[in-house]
Coordinates of C-alpha atoms in Angstrom, one line a residue:
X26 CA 13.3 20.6 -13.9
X27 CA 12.4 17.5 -16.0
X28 CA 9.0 17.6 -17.0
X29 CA 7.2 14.7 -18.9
X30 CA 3.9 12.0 -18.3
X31 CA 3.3 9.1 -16.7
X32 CA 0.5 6.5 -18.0
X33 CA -1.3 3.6 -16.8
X34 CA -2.6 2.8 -20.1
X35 CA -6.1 2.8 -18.9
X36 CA -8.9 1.4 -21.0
X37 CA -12.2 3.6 -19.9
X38 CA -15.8 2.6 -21.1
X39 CA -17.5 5.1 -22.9
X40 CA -19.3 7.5 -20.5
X41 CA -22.4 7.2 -22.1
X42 CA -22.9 3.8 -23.6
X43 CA -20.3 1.7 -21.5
X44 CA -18.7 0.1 -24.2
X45 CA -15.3 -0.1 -24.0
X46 CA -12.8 0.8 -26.8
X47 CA -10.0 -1.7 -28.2
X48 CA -7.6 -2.7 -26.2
X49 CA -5.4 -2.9 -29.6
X50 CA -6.6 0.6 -31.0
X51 CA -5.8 1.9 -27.0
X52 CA -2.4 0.6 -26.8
X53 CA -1.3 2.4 -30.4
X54 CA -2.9 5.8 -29.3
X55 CA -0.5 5.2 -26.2
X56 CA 2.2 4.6 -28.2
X57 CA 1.5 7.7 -30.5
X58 CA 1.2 9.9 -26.9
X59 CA 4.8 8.7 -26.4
X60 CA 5.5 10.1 -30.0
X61 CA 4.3 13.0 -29.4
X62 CA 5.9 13.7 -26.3
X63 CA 9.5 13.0 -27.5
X64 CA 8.7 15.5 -30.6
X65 CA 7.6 18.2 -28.6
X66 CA 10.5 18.2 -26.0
X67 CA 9.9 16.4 -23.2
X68 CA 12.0 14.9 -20.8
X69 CA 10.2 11.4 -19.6
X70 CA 7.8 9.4 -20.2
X71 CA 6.6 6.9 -17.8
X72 CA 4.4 3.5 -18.0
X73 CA 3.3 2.1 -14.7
X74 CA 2.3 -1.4 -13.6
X75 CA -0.8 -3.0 -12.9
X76 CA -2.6 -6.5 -13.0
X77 CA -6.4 -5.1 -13.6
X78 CA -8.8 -5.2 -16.3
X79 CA -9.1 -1.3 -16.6
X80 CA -5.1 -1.1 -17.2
X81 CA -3.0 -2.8 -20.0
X82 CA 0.0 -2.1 -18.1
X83 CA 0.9 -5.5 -16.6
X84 CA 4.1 -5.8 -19.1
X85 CA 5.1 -1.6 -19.0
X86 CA 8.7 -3.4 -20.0
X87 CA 7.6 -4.3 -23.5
X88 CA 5.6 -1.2 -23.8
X89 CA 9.1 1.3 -23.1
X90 CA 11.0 -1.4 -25.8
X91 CA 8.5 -0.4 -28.4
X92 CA 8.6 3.0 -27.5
X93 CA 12.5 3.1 -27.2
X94 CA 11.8 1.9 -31.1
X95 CA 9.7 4.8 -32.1
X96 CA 11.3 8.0 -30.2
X97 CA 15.2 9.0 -30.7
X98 CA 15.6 11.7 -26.7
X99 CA 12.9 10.8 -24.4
X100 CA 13.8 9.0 -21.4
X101 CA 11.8 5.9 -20.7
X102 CA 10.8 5.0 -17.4
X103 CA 8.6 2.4 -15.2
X104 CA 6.3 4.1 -13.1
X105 CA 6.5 2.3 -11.0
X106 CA 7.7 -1.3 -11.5
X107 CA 6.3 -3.4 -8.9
X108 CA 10.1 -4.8 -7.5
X109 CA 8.4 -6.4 -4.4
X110 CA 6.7 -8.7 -6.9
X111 CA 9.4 -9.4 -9.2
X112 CA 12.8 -10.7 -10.2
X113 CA 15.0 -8.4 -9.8
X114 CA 17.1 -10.1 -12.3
X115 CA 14.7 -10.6 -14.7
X116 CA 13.7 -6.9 -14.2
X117 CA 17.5 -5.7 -14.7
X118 CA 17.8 -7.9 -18.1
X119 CA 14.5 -6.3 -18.9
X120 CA 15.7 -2.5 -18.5
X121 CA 18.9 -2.8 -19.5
X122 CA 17.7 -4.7 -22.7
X123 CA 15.5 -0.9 -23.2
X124 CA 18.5 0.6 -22.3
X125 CA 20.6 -0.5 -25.2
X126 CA 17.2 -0.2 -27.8
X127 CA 17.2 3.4 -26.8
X128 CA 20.4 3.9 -26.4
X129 CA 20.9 4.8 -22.7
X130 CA 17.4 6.2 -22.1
X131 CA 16.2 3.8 -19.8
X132 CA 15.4 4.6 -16.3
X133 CA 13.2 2.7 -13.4
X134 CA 11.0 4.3 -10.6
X135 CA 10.0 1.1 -8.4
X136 CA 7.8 0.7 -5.4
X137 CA 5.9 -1.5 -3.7
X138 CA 2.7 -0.4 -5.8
X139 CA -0.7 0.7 -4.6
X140 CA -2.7 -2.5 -5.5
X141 CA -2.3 -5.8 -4.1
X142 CA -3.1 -8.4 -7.2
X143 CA 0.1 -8.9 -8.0
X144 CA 0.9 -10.4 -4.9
X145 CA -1.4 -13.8 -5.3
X146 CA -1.0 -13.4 -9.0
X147 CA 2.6 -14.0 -8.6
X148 CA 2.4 -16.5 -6.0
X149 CA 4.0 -14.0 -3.2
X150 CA 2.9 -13.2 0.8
X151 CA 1.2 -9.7 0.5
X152 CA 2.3 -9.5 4.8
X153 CA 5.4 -9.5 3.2
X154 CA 5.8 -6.8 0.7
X155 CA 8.0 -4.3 2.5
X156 CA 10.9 -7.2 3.1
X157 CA 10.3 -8.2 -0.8
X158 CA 10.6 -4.7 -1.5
X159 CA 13.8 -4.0 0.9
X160 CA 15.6 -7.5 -0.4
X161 CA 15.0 -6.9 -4.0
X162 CA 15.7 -3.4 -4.0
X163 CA 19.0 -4.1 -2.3
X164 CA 19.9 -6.8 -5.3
X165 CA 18.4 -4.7 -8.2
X166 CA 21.1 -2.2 -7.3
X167 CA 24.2 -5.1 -6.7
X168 CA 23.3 -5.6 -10.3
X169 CA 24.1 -2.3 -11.4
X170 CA 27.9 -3.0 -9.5
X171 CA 28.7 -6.1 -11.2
X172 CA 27.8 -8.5 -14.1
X173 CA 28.5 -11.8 -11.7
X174 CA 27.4 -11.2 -8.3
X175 CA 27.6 -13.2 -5.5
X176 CA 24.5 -12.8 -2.7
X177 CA 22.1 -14.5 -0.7
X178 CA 18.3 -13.2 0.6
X179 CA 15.3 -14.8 2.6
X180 CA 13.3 -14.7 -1.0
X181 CA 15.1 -15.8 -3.8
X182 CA 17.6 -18.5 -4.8
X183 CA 21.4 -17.2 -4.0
X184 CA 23.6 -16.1 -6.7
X185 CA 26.8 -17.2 -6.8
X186 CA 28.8 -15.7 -9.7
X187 CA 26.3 -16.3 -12.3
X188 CA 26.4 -13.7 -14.7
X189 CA 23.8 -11.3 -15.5
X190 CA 23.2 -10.1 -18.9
X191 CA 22.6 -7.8 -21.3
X192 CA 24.9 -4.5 -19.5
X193 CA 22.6 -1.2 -20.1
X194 CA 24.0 1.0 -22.5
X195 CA 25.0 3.7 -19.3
X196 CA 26.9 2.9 -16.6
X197 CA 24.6 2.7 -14.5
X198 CA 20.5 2.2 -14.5
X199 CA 18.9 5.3 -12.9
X200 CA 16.5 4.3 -10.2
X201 CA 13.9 6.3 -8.3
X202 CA 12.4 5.2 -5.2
X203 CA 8.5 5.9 -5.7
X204 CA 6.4 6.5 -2.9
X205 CA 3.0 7.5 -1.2
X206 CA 2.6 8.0 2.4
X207 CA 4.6 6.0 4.3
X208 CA 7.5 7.5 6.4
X209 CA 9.9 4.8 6.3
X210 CA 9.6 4.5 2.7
X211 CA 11.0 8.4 2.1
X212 CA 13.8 7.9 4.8
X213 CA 14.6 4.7 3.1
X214 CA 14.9 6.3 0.0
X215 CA 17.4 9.0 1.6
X216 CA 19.8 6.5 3.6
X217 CA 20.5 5.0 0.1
X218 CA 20.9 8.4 -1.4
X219 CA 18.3 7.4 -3.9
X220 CA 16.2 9.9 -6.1
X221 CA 13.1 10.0 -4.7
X222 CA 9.2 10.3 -6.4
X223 CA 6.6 10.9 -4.6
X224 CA 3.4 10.3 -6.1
X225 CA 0.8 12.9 -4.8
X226 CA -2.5 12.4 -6.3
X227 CA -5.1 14.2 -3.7
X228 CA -4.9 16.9 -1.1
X229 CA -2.4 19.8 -1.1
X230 CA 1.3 19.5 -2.3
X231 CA 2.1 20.8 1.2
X232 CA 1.6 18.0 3.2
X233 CA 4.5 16.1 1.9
X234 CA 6.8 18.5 2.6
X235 CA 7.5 17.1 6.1
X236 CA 7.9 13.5 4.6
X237 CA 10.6 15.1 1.9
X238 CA 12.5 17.0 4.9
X239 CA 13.2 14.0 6.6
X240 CA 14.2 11.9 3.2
X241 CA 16.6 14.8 2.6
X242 CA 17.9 15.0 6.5
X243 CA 18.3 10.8 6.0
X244 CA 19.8 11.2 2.8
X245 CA 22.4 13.5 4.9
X246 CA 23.0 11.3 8.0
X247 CA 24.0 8.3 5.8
X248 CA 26.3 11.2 3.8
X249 CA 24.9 11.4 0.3
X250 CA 25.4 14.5 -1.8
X251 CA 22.5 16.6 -1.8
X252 CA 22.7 17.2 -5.5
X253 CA 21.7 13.8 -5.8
X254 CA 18.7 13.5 -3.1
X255 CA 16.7 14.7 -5.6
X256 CA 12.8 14.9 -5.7
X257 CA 9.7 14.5 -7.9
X258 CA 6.4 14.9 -8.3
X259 CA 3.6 12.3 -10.0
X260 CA 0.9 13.6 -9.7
X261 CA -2.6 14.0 -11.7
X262 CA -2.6 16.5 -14.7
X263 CA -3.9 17.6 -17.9
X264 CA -3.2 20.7 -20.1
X265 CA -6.3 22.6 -22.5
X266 CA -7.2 25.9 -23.9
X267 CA -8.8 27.2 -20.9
X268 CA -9.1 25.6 -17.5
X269 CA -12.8 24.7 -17.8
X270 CA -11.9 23.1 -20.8
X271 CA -9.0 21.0 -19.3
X272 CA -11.3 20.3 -16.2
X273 CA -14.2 18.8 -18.8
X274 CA -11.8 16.9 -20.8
X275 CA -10.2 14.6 -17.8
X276 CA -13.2 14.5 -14.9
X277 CA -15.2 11.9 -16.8
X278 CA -12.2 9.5 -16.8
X279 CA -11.2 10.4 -13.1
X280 CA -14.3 10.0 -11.5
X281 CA -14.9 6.7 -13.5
X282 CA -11.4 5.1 -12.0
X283 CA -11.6 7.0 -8.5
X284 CA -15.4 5.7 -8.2
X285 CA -14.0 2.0 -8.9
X286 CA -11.2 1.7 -6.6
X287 CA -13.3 3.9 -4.2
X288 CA -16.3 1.2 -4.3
X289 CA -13.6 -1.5 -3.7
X290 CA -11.9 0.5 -0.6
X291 CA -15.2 1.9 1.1
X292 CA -14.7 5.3 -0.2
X293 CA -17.5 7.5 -0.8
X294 CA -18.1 7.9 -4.8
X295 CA -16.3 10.9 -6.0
X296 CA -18.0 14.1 -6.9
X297 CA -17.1 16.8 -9.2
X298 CA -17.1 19.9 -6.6
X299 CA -14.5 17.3 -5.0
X300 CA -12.7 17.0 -8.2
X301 CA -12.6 21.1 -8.7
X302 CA -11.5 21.9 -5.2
X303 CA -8.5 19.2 -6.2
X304 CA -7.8 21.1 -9.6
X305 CA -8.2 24.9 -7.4
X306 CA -5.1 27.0 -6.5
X307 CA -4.8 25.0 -3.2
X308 CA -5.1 21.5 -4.4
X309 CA -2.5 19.0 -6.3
X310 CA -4.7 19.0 -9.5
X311 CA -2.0 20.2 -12.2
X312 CA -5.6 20.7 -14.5
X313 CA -5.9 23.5 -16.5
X314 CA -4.6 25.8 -19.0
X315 CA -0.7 26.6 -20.1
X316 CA -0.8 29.4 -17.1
X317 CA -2.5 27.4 -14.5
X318 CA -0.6 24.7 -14.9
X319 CA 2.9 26.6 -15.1
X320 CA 2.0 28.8 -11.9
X321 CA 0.8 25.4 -10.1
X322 CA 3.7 23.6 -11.3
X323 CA 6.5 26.3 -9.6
X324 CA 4.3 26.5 -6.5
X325 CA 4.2 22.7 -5.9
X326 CA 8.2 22.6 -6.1
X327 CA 8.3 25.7 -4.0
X328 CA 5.8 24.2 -1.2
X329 CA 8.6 21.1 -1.4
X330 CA 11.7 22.9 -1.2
X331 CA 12.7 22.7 -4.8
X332 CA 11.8 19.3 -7.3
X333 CA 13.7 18.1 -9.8
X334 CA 11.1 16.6 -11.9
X335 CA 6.9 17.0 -12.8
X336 CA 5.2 14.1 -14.0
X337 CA 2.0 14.2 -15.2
X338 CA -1.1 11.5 -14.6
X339 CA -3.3 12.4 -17.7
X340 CA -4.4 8.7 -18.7
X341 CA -7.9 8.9 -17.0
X342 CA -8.2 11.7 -19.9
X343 CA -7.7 8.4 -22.7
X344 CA -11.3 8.8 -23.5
X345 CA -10.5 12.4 -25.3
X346 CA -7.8 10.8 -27.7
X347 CA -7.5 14.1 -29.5
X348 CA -7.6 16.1 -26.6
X349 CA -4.9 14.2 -24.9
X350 CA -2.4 14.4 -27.9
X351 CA -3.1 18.3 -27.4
X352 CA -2.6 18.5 -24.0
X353 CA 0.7 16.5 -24.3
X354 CA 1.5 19.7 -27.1
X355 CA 0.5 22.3 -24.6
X356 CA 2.5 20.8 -22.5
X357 CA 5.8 20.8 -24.0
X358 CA 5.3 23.5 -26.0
X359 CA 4.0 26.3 -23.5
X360 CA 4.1 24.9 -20.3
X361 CA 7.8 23.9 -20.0
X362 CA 9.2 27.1 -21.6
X363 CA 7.4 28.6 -19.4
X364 CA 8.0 27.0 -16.1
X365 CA 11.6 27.0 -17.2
X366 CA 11.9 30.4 -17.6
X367 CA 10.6 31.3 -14.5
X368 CA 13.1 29.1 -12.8
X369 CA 15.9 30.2 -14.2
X370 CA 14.8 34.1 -14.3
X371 CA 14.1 33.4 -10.3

């Protein structure tokens, strides 16, 4: 199992006199967390995309190139580029440009995204973002197959043998399909025999496990390997000493976000009994300590029927820089021994 972190490079006021940090002095601790996570051992490390003031995100592309730069076995991955709102050739040039930096480390999870600014920022019908999606999904991966391509879409200019350029460093670009609740997206995933990660940030890991069946039965109909229908997990996490301590260290940055985007949505602001039912035995809160998290992390890829990769959400914890540079050592330190050995012991 790969383990590793995704970040949003979130930005949080300070809880108790609202000011809010440098955006500067934020974005190197980021880049230090990414440091830190290659020296320890772990697998990925992911930046996501957003167009909103409590994320410096909207360019995760440049943020993996200086982090290709400053890490030598890490693989560096979107999470999740927004492909229904981009270029997909100017997002190819993009990765494979990381690609050759880190020498063949790159990677791309891409989605449709769970905000809609990009959309009018960009110029682009948000009634449209599934076709976007399909279309450019559908060229992002002619461009792994050939430097000169010749197609033709409902959204973008045709190409007609043009050739596209830099080539990544590995044959081919690895791309996850990223996902939240929507059925078609998981059976899409699977008829194009795509990796699949599904991001999971609330409820019970259970629930998606009829969602992953049919991605996996899809992924069978259109004939794909199984070995290669394989699954992860995004979801939110943080590692401490003890699991009050973890728990402390990230609900002041969770409840700050959740309350935002709740307020826009209509949700009811977020409470901290809510927050510790989430991070309980039954919830899809990987928040606690080394042997919390471990035991959570097997049960969530048992509940699915066996994942292939864990990636943790521990950004709303930014507030705590110390505390999150820890938690990125307990993690691949103790927690993926641990969960490794467990695994392979059976």
């Amino acid at each position: 199992m790969d383990i590793g972190i995704d970040s949003f490079a979130a930005i949080l006021p300070d809880p108790t006199t609202g000011a809010l940090p440098s955006a500067t002095d934020r974005m190197a601790e980021l880049l230090e967390e990414v440091e830190v996570a290659d020296r320890v051992g772990l697998d990925v490390f992911g930046i996501g995309e957003h167009h909103r003031a409590e994320f410096l995100d909207s360019a995760p592309s440049i943020i993996l190139a200086a982090a290709a730069a400053r890490t030598s076995r890490i693989r560096l991955t979107s999470a999740v580029t927004i492909l229904s709102a981009a270029d997909p050739v100017r997002v190819f040039q993009e990765f494979a440009t990381i690609d050759l930096i880190s020498r063949g480390r790159a990677e791309l999870v891409v989605g449709r995204g769970s905000f809609g600014e990009a959309f009018p920022l960009f110029g682009l019908d948000t009634r449209a973002y599934d076709e976007l999606f399909a279309e450019n999904l559908a060229l992002f991966l002619k461009l792994g197959e050939t430097s000169h391509p010749t197609w033709q879409g409902r959204f973008r200019p045709a190409l007609n043998g043009q050739g596209v350029f830099p080539r990544p460093h590995q044959p081919r670009l690895p791309v996850w399909v990223g996902v939240g609740g929507s059925p078609q997206s998981f059976a899409r995933a699977g008829t194009l025999g795509l990796p699949l990660m599904v991001a999971i940030i609330g409820g019970t890991f259970d629930r998606f496990r009829p969602a992953v069946d049919s991605y996996r039965e899809a992924g069978a109909e259109a004939g794909h390997d199984p070995a290669k229908l394989k699954v992860g997990i995004h979801a939110m996490g943080f590692v401490g000493e003890t699991d009050a301590a973890a728990r402390d260290a990230f609900f002041p940055g969770w409840a700050h976000l959740t309350g935002k985007v709740g307020r826009e949505r209509g949700w009811s602001p977020p409470t901290r009994a809510q927050f510790d039912d989430m991070a309980g035995p039954e919830g899809a809160f990987l928040v606690g300590s080394p042997e919390t998290v471990a035991a959570k992390m097997l049960r969530a890829s048992e509940a699915l029927g066996g994942v292939s990769r864990i990636t943790f959400q521990m950004s709303t914890a930014s507030l705590e820089t110390a505390a999150m540079k820890r938690s990125i050592e307990f993690l691949g330190a103790e927690v993926a021994p641990m969960v490794r050995e467990r695994l392979r012991t059976g």
